[in-house]
Short mmCIF file of C-alpha atoms and ligand atoms in Angstrom, two decimals:
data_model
loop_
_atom_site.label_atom_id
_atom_site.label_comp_id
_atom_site.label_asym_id
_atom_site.label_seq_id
_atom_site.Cartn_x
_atom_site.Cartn_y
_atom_site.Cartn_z
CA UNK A 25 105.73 -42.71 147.28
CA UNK A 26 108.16 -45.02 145.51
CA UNK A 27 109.75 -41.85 143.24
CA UNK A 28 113.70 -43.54 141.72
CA UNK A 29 112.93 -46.41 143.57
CA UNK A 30 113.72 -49.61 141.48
CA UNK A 31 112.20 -52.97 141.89
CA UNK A 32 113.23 -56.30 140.82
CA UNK A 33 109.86 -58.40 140.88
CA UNK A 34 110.04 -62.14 140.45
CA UNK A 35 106.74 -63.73 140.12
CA UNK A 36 106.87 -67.96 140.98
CA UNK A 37 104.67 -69.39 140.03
CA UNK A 38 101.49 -69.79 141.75
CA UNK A 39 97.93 -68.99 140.80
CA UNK A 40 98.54 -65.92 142.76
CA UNK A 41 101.14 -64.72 139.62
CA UNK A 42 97.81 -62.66 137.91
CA UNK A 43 97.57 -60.27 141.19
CA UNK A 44 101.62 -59.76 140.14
CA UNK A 45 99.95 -57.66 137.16
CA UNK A 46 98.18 -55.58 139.39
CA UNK A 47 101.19 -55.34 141.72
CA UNK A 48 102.91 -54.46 138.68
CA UNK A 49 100.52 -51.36 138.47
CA UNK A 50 99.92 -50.13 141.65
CA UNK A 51 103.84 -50.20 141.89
CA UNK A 52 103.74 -47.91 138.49
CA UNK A 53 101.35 -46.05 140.29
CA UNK A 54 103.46 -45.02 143.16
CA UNK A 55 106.27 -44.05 140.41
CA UNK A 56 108.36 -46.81 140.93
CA UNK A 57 110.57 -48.72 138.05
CA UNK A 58 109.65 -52.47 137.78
CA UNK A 59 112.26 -55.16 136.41
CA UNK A 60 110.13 -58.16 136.08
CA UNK A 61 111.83 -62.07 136.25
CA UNK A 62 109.83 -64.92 135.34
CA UNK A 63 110.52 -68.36 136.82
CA UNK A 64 109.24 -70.77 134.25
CA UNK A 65 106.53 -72.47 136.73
CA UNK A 66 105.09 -68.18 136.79
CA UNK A 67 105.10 -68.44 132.61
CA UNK A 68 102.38 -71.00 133.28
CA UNK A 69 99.96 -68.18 134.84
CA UNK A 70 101.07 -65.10 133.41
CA UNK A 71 102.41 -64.60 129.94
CA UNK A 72 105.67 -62.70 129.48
CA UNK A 73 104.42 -60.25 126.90
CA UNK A 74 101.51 -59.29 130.08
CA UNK A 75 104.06 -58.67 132.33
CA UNK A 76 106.14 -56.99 130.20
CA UNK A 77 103.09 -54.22 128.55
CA UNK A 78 102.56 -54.10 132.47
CA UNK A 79 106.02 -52.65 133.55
CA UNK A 80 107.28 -50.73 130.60
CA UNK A 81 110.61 -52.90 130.68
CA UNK A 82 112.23 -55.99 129.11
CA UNK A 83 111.34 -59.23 130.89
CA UNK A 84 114.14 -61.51 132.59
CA UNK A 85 113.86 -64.83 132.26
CA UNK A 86 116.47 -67.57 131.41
CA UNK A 87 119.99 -67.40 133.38
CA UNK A 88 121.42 -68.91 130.08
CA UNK A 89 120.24 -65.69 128.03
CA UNK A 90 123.63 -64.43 126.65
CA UNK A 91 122.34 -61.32 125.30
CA UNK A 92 121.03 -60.65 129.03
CA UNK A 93 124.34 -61.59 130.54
CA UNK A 94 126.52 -59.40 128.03
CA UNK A 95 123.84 -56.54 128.37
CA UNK A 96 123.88 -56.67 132.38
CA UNK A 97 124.72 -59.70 133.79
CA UNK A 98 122.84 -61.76 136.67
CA UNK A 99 125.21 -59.88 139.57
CA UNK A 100 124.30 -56.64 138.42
CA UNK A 101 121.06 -57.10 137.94
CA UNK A 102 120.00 -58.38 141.25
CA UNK A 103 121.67 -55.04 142.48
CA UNK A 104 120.67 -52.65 140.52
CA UNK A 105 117.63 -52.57 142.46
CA UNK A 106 116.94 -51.02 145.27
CA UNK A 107 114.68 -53.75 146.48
CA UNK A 108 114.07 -57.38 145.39
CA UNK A 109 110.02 -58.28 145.91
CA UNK A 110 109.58 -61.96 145.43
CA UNK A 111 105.39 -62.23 144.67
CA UNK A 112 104.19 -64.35 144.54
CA UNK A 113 107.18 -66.56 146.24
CA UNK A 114 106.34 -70.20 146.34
CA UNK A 115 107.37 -73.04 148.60
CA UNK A 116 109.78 -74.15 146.16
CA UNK A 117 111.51 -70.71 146.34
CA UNK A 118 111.26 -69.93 149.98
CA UNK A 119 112.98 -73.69 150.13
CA UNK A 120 115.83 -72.23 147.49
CA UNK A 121 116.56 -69.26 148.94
CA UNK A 122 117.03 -71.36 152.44
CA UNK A 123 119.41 -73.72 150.95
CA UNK A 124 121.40 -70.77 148.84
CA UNK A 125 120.06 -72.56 145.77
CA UNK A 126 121.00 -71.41 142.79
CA UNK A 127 119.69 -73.80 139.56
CA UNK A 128 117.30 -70.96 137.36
CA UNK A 129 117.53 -67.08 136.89
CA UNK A 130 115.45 -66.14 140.32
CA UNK A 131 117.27 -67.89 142.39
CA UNK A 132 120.66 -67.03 141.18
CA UNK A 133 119.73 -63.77 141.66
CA UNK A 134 118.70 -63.77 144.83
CA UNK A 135 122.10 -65.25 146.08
CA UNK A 136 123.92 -62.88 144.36
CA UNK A 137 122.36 -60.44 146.04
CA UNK A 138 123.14 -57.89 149.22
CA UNK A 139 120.05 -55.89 148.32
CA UNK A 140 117.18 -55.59 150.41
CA UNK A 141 114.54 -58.68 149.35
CA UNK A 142 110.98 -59.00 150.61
CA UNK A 143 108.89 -61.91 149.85
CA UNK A 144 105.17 -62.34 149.56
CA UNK A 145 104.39 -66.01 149.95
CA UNK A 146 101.58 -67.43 148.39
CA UNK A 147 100.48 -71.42 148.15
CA UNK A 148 98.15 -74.04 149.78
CA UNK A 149 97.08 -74.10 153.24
CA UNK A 150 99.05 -77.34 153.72
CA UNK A 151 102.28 -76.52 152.14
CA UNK A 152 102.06 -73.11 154.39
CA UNK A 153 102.07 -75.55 157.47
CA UNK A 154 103.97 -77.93 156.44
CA UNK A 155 107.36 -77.90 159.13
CA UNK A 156 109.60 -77.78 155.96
CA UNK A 157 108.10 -74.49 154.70
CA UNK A 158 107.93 -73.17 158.62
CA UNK A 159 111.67 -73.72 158.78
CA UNK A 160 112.38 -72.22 155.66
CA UNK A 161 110.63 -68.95 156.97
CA UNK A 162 112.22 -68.73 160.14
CA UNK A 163 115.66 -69.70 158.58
CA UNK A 164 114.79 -66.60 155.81
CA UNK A 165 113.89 -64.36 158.69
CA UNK A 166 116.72 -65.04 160.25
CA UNK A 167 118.46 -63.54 157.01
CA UNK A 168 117.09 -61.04 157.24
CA UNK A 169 114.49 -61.40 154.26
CA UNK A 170 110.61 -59.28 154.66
CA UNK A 171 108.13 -61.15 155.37
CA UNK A 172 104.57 -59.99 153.85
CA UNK A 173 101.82 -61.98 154.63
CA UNK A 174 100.46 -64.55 153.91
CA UNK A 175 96.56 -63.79 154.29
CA UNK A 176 93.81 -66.39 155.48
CA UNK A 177 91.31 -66.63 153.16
CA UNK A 178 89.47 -68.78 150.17
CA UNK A 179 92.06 -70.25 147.94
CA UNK A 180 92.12 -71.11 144.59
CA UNK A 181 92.51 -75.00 145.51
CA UNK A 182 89.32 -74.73 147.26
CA UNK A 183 90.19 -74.73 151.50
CA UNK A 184 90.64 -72.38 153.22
CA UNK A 185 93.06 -70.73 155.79
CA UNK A 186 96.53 -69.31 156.10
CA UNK A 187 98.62 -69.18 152.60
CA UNK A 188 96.97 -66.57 150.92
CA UNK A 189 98.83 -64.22 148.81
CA UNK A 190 98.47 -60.49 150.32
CA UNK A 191 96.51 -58.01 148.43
CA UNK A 192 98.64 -55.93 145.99
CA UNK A 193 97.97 -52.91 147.81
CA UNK A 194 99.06 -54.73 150.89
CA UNK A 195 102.05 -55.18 149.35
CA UNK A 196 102.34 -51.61 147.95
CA UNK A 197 102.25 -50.53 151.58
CA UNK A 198 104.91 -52.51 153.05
CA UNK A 199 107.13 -51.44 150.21
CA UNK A 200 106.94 -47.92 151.02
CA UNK A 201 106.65 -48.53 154.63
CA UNK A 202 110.31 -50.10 153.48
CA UNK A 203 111.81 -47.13 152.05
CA UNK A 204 109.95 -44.51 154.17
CA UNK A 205 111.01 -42.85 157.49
CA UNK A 206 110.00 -45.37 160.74
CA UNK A 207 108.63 -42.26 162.58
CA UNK A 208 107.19 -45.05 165.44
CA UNK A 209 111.17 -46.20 166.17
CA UNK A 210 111.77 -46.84 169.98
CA UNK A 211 107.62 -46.80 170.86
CA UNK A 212 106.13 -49.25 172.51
CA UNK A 213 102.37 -49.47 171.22
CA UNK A 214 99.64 -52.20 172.65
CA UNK A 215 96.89 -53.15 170.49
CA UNK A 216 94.15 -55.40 171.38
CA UNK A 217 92.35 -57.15 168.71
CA UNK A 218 90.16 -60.24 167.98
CA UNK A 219 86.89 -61.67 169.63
CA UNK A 220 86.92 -62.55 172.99
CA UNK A 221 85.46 -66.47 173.78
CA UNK A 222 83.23 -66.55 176.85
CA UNK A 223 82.91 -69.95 177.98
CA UNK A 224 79.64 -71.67 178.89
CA UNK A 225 80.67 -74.91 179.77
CA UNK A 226 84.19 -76.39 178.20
CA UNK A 227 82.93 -77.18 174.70
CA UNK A 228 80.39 -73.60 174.25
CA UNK A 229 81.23 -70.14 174.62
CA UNK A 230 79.40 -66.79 173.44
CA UNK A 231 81.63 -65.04 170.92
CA UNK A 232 81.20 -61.94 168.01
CA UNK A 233 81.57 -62.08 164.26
CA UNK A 234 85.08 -59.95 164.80
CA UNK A 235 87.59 -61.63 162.18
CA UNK A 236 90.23 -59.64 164.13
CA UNK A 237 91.42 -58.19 160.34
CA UNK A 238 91.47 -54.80 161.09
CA UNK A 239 93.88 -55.27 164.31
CA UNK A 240 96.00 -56.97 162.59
CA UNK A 241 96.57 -55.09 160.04
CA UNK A 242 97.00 -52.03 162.46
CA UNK A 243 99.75 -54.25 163.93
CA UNK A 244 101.36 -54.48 160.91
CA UNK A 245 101.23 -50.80 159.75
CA UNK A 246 102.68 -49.90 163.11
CA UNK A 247 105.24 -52.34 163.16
CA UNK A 248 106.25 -51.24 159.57
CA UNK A 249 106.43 -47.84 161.01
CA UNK A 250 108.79 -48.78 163.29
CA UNK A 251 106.89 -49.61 166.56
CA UNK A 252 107.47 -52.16 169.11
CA UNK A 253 103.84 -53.91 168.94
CA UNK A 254 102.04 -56.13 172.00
CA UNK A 255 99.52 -57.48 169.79
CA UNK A 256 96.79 -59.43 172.65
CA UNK A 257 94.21 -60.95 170.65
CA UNK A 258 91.56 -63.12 171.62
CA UNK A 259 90.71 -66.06 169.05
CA UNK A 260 90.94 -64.30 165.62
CA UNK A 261 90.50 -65.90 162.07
CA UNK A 262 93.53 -64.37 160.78
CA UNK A 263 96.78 -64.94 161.38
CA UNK A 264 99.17 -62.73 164.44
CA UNK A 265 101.24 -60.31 162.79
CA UNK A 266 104.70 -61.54 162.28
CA UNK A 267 107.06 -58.96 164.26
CA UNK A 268 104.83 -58.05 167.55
CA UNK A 269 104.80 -59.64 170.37
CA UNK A 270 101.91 -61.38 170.56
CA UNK A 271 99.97 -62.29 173.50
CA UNK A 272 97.08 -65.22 172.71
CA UNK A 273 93.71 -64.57 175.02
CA UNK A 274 90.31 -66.09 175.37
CA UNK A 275 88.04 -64.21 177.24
CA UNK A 276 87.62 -60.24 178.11
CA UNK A 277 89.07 -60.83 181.76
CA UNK A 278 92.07 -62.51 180.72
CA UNK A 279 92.84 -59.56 178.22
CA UNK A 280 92.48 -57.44 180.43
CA UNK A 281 95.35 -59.46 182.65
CA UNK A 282 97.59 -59.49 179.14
CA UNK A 283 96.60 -55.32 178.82
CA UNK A 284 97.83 -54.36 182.21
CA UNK A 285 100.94 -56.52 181.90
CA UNK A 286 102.28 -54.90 178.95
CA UNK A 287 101.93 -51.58 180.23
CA UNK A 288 103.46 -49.05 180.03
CA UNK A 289 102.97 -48.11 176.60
CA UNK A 290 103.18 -45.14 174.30
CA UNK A 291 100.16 -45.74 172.87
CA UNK A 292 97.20 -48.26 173.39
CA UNK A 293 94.70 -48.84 170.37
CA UNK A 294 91.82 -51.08 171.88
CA UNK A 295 90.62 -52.70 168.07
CA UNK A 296 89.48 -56.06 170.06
CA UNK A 297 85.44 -57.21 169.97
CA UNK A 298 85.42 -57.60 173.69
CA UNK A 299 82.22 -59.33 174.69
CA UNK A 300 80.43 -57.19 176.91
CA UNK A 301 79.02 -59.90 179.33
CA UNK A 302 80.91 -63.57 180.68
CA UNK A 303 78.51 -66.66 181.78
CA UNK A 304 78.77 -66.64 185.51
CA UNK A 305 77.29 -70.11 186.02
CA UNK A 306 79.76 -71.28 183.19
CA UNK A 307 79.79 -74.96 183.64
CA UNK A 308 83.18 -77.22 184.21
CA UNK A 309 81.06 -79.82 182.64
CA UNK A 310 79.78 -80.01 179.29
CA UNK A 311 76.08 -79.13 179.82
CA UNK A 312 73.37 -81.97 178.92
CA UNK A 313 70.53 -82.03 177.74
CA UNK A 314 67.50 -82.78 180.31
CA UNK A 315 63.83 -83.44 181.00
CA UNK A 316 64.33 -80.77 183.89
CA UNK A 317 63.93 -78.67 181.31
CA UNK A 318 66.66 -75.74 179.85
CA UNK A 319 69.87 -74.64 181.20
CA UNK A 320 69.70 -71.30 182.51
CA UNK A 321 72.82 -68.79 182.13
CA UNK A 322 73.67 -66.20 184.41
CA UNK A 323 75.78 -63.34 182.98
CA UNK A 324 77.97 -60.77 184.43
CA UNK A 325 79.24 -57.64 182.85
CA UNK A 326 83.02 -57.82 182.13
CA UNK A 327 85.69 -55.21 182.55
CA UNK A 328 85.37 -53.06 180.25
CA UNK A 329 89.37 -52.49 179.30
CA UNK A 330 89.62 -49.41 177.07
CA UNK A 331 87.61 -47.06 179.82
CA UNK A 332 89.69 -48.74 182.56
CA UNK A 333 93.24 -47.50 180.87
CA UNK A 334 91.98 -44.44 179.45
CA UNK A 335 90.92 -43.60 183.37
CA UNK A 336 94.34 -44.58 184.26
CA UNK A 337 95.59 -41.52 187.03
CA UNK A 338 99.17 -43.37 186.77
CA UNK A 339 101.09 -44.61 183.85
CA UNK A 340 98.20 -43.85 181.05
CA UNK A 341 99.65 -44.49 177.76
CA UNK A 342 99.70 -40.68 175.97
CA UNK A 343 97.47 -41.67 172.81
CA UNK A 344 94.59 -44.45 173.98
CA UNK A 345 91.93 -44.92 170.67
CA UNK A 346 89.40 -46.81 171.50
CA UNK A 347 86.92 -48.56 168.25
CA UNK A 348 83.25 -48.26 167.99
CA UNK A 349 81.58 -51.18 166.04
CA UNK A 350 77.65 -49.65 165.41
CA UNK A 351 74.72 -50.33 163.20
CA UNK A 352 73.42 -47.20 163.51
CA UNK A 353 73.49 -43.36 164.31
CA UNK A 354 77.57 -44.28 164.22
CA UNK A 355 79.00 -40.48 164.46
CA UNK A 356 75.97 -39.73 167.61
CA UNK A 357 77.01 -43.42 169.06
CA UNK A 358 80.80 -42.87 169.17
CA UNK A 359 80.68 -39.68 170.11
CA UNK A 360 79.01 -40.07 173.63
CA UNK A 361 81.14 -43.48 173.31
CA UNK A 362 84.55 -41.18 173.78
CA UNK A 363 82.97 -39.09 176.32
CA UNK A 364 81.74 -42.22 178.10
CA UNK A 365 84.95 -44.38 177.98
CA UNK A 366 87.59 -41.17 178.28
CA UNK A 367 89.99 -42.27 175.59
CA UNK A 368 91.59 -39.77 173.13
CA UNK A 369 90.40 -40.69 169.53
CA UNK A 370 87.34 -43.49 168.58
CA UNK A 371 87.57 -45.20 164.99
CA UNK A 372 83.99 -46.05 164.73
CA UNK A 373 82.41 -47.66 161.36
CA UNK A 374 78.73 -49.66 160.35
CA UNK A 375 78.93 -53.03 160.74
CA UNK A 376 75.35 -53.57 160.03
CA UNK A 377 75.24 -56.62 157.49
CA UNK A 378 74.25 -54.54 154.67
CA UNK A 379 78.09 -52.91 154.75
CA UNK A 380 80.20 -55.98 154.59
CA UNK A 381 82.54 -54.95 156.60
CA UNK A 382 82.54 -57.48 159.38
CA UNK A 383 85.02 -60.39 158.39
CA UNK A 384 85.33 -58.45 154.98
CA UNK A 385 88.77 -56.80 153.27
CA UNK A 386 87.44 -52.92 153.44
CA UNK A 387 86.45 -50.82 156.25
CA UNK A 388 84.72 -47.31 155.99
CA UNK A 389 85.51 -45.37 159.41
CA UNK A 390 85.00 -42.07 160.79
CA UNK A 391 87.84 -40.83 162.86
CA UNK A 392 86.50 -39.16 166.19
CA UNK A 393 88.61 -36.64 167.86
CA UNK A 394 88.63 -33.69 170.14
CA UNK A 395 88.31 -31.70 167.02
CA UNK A 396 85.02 -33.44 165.66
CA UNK A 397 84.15 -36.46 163.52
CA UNK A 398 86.22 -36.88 160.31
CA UNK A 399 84.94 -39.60 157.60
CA UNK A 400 87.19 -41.24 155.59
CA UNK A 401 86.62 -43.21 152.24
CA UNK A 402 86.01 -46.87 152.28
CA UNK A 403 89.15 -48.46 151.45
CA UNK A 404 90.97 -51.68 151.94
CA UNK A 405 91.72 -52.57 155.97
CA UNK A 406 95.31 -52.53 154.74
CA UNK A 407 94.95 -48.69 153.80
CA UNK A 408 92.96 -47.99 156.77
CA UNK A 409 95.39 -49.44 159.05
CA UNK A 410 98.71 -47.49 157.42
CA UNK A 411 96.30 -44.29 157.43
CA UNK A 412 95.77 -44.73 161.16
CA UNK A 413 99.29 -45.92 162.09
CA UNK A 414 101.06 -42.31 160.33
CA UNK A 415 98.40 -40.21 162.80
CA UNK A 416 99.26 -41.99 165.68
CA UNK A 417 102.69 -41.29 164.74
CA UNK A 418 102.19 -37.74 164.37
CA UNK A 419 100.38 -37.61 167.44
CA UNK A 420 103.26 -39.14 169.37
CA UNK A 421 105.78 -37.02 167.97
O1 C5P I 2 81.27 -50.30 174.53
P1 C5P I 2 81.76 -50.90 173.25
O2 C5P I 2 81.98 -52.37 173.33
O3 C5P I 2 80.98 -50.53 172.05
O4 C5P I 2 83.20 -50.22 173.05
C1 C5P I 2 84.04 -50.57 172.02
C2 C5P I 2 85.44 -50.19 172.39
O5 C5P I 2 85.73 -50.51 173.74
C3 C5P I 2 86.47 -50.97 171.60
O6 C5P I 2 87.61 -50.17 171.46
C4 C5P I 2 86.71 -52.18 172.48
O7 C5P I 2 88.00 -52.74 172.21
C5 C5P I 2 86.66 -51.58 173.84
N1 C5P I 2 86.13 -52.47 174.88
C6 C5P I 2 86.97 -52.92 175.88
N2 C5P I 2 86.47 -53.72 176.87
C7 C5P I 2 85.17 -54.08 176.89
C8 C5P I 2 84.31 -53.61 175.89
C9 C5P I 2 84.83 -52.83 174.89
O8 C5P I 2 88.17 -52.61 175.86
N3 C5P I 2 84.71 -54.83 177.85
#
């Protein structure tokens, strides 16, 4: 809850300015007090008297605004807040607030600043990978500015990939993940997450439909709680989150080398689509075509790397939650699944096509303990994640 917390909010502009209305809200929501600033490029997309109806308050705009300057002035306005959220922060201001530029209202603020300032970039695919922007982010994090985001995902300009404005409620949670306790301070948490790649020769492999989403964003809820992530993840469509440590895998043996590595751990959260069986006749050629007729693949069943840690004897990690992807009979299935693999909690959900939920934003899980099965709403990954992350933190209290 965000109760006498008070927000400074400049929205840059990027198409991504209209979800800065519902950021507006869900802040409002959480009882917070938005101050909204307006670059000119963000007047483009959103109009000031929106933005303004939206948060209850005047709307900052122009550095040269005398009225503003003898009513408050540009210092004390950047710190009046308790927290400065830049969303959605373009290139152009992530390259400003690198150089300690300080030419319009936003940016002037933001140097005259020593409050606490997260940013939520948003713009094209491109510009995100562009080295200039990449330096500017490291040289910001390095300042010590928040980093939330950016998403993969469809973008206005029509590609796709990393650059992606986070969801509002996305950003809602790392805001209050900001100003709440870190109850996960000094724990060392693994989480697996991803598909695993199983090669068949060097250009084919067998793979699942796992985006790797719902990892992640248990990553980032845990690392916002304080925790000391290893993220291993086999080849996911989303981006690592920024803050663990992460370890890149292809195939189920091979995270199962990167698991035992980064033990020991408080806690191990197994979120990773680990393909069940590897080609054993895997080719170090690319396979061709033939008149002798088809290849033939052999398969053998791989580790399977949540049962092998929760049987630990030695060194188990004290909470080990294990996932449970079904299409069917998904309380029965995960059930005998925890009984079967010997891990502590299973987060099992329906990922038959009908739900969406494979590769999609939301997730609808039922939590299975010791205690029984417990069925949450379908919400946003995001809320899932932050929901899970504050039980394992209660459990490892
Ligand atoms: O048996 P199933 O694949 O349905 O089990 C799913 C759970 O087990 C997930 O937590 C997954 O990360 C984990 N798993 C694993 N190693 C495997 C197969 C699954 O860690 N080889």
């Amino acid at each position: 809850m965000l109760q006498n917390k008070r927000i400074l909010l400049i929205l840059t502009g990027g198409i991504a300015a209209y979800k800065g209305l519902d950021l507006i809200r869900r802040l409002h929501e959480r009882g917070a007090a938005v101050t909204p600033v307006l670059t000119r490029a963000a007047e483009q997309f959103v109009t000031p008297l929106s933005v303004s109806a939206l948060a209850g308050e005047k709307v900052y705009r122009d550095l040269f605004d005398l009225t503003d300057e003898a009513e408050m002035g540009h210092i004390q306005l950047s710190r009046s807040a308790d927290l400065i959220l830049v969303a959605p922060a373009t290139a152009d201001i992530m390259a400003k607030m690198a150089q300690g530029r300080a030419d319009d209202l936003a940016s002037t603020l933001l140097l005259a600043t020593d409050t606490p300032v997260m940013i939520a970039p948003a713009m094209n695919v491109r510009m995100w990978d562009h080295p200039a922007t990449q330096r500017n982010l490291e040289q910001l994090r390095g300042d010590g500015v928040a980093v939330i985001g950016p998403n993969d995902g469809d973008m206005a300009c029509g590609e796709f990939g990393p650059g992606r404005m986070s969801e509002p409620l996305e950003i809602v949670a790392a805001v209050e993940a900001h100003f709440g306790p870190k109850p996960l301070t000094g724990k060392h948490i693994l989480v697996t997450s991803g598909p695993t790649h199983e090669p068949i020769d060097p250009v084919r492999y067998i793979a699942n439909r796992s985006s790797g989403a719902q990892g992640t964003a248990l990553a980032r809820a845990l690392i916002a709680l304080g925790a000391n992530v290893t993220f291993v993840t086999g080849p996911a469509d989303v981006a690592a989150p920024q803050g663990a440590t992460v370890v890149p895998v292809q195939t189920a043996q091979e995270m199962q080398a990167a698991v035992n590595a980064a033990l020991p751990a408080d806690a191990a959260i197994f979120a990773a689509a680990v393909a069940d069986w590897r080609v054993t006749s895997a080719s170090d050629k690319k396979l061709k075509k033939s008149k002798d007729g088809l290849p033939i693949l052999e398969f053998a069943e791989n580790p399977d790397i949540l049962a092998g840690v929760s049987q630990m004897t030695k060194g188990r990690p004290g909470l080990v939650v294990g996932f449970a992807a079904e299409t069917n009979d998904v309380v029965d299935h995960a059930t005998a699944k925890r009984a079967r693999k010997g891990c502590d909690w299973i987060v099992a959900n329906d990922v038959s096509p009908k739900t969406g939920i494979m590769g999609g934003t939301e997730n609808a899980v039922v939590l299975i303990t010791d205690k029984g099965a417990d069925a949450w709403p379908r919400m946003s990954k995001a809320d899932v994640a932050m929901r899970l992350a504050r039980k394992i933190a209660d459990a490892l209290v």
